[in-house]
């Protein structure tokens, strides 16, 4: 009986997490900061979406820096291969946060988290392509260990 419970409890926790946070449909490991046209790190994904679909953009972040820092994910969105919209959000501006750890000692900050940042309701069926970059202020002390955008439905 104990063996069944040891298997069942983690399974229930994992399946219930998806029901709360949504099902992952795309993952963009951007992981590098774009600072100029010569230093441009874009990741992309295409999704076939239906009218009425609601998708959410989550960020998985792990970084460290000294002083002040700001972050911005910027996506060029295409619908059926035609320019459609620009989508921007600050990954540190979250309305749901999971597993956040932030420590500041003196001037140095280490910060990691998973957070829900933005939702988008699809108004028309189509193939949507999301081309994203990570922008920050110019801070030579910045180390980005992980910067991933997860799209969930």
XYZ file of C-alpha atoms in Angstrom:
153
model
C 0.000 0.000 0.000
C 2.850 2.411 0.840
C 4.443 1.788 -2.575
C 1.209 2.672 -4.333
C 0.898 5.894 -2.324
C 4.536 6.818 -3.007
C 3.825 6.526 -6.732
C 0.353 8.070 -6.673
C 1.085 11.247 -4.689
C 3.810 12.640 -7.027
C 1.661 11.693 -10.044
C -1.330 13.607 -8.667
C 0.823 16.629 -7.843
C 2.281 16.757 -11.355
C -1.057 16.347 -13.125
C -2.776 18.900 -10.905
C 0.000 21.437 -11.623
C -0.800 21.330 -15.370
C -4.465 21.904 -14.636
C -3.536 25.073 -12.726
C -0.744 26.449 -14.922
C -1.831 25.102 -18.320
C -0.388 22.650 -20.810
C 2.952 23.579 -22.365
C 2.694 23.946 -26.152
C 6.032 25.655 -26.927
C 9.351 26.467 -25.266
C 11.799 29.131 -26.435
C 15.196 28.941 -24.693
C 16.395 32.454 -25.499
C 19.141 32.404 -22.813
C 21.213 35.234 -24.354
C 20.717 38.975 -24.362
C 20.365 40.793 -27.676
C 22.275 44.065 -27.465
C 22.649 45.173 -31.099
C 22.119 44.103 -34.713
C 25.495 42.314 -34.584
C 24.618 40.640 -31.274
C 21.073 39.393 -31.933
C 19.793 36.105 -30.479
C 16.299 35.318 -31.739
C 14.337 32.132 -31.096
C 11.114 31.228 -32.824
C 8.226 28.812 -32.751
C 5.098 28.363 -34.869
C 1.748 27.212 -33.527
C -1.533 26.393 -35.210
C -4.087 28.161 -33.039
C -7.871 28.344 -33.172
C -10.258 31.220 -32.546
C -11.006 31.362 -28.826
C -7.729 29.745 -27.722
C -6.193 31.507 -24.754
C -2.420 31.194 -24.516
C -0.230 32.285 -21.639
C 3.403 33.356 -21.675
C 5.497 32.124 -18.757
C 9.142 32.929 -18.072
C 11.696 30.640 -16.457
C 14.540 32.887 -15.329
C 17.835 32.497 -13.507
C 20.241 35.447 -13.544
C 22.589 37.544 -11.442
C 23.803 41.116 -11.645
C 25.192 44.052 -9.699
C 23.370 47.360 -9.444
C 20.072 47.853 -11.232
C 18.755 45.833 -14.163
C 15.642 45.692 -16.332
C 14.508 42.949 -18.691
C 12.167 42.797 -21.665
C 11.083 39.890 -23.844
C 10.090 41.197 -27.274
C 8.219 39.065 -29.809
C 7.443 39.797 -33.414
C 4.235 37.874 -34.115
C 3.278 36.659 -37.579
C -0.101 35.247 -38.575
C 0.004 32.988 -41.645
C 3.535 34.340 -42.383
C 2.375 37.985 -42.448
C 3.459 40.547 -39.806
C 0.714 40.673 -37.198
C 1.775 42.264 -33.894
C 4.556 43.102 -31.455
C 4.275 41.537 -28.007
C 6.475 42.752 -25.130
C 6.634 41.915 -21.456
C 8.980 42.239 -18.512
C 9.613 38.725 -17.134
C 9.990 40.119 -13.618
C 6.413 41.482 -13.793
C 4.517 38.298 -12.906
C 0.930 37.667 -11.882
C 1.679 34.086 -10.765
C 5.074 33.069 -9.374
C 6.418 29.584 -8.674
C 9.680 28.775 -6.875
C 11.056 32.291 -6.624
C 14.411 32.739 -4.912
C 15.913 36.220 -4.744
C 18.880 37.281 -2.686
C 20.679 40.610 -2.614
C 23.942 40.973 -0.747
C 25.401 44.417 -0.972
C 25.070 45.415 -4.616
C 24.860 41.865 -6.065
C 21.507 40.194 -6.798
C 20.823 36.549 -7.641
C 17.279 35.818 -8.807
C 15.478 32.778 -10.171
C 11.776 32.109 -10.709
C 9.055 30.774 -12.937
C 6.274 33.269 -13.550
C 3.191 33.846 -15.641
C 3.572 37.143 -17.465
C 0.943 37.664 -20.120
C -2.120 36.127 -21.763
C -3.283 36.404 -25.339
C -6.723 35.448 -26.644
C -6.686 34.268 -30.255
C -9.343 35.967 -32.382
C -8.841 34.074 -35.657
C -7.677 30.606 -36.704
C -4.190 30.538 -38.186
C -0.554 29.632 -37.993
C 1.065 32.013 -35.529
C 4.837 32.437 -35.470
C 6.505 34.023 -32.440
C 10.075 35.363 -32.910
C 11.495 36.465 -29.577
C 14.537 38.157 -28.107
C 15.623 39.196 -24.610
C 16.650 42.817 -24.141
C 18.233 44.354 -21.037
C 20.027 47.459 -19.942
C 23.743 47.456 -20.662
C 25.149 45.996 -17.475
C 28.507 44.201 -17.824
C 27.935 42.334 -14.547
C 24.802 40.571 -15.870
C 24.994 36.776 -16.093
C 21.966 35.039 -17.625
C 21.983 31.382 -16.614
C 18.487 30.738 -17.984
C 15.910 32.809 -19.859
C 13.148 30.649 -21.288
C 9.686 31.641 -22.474
C 7.117 28.861 -22.159
C 3.830 29.165 -24.006
C 0.930 27.329 -22.388
C -2.666 26.720 -23.374
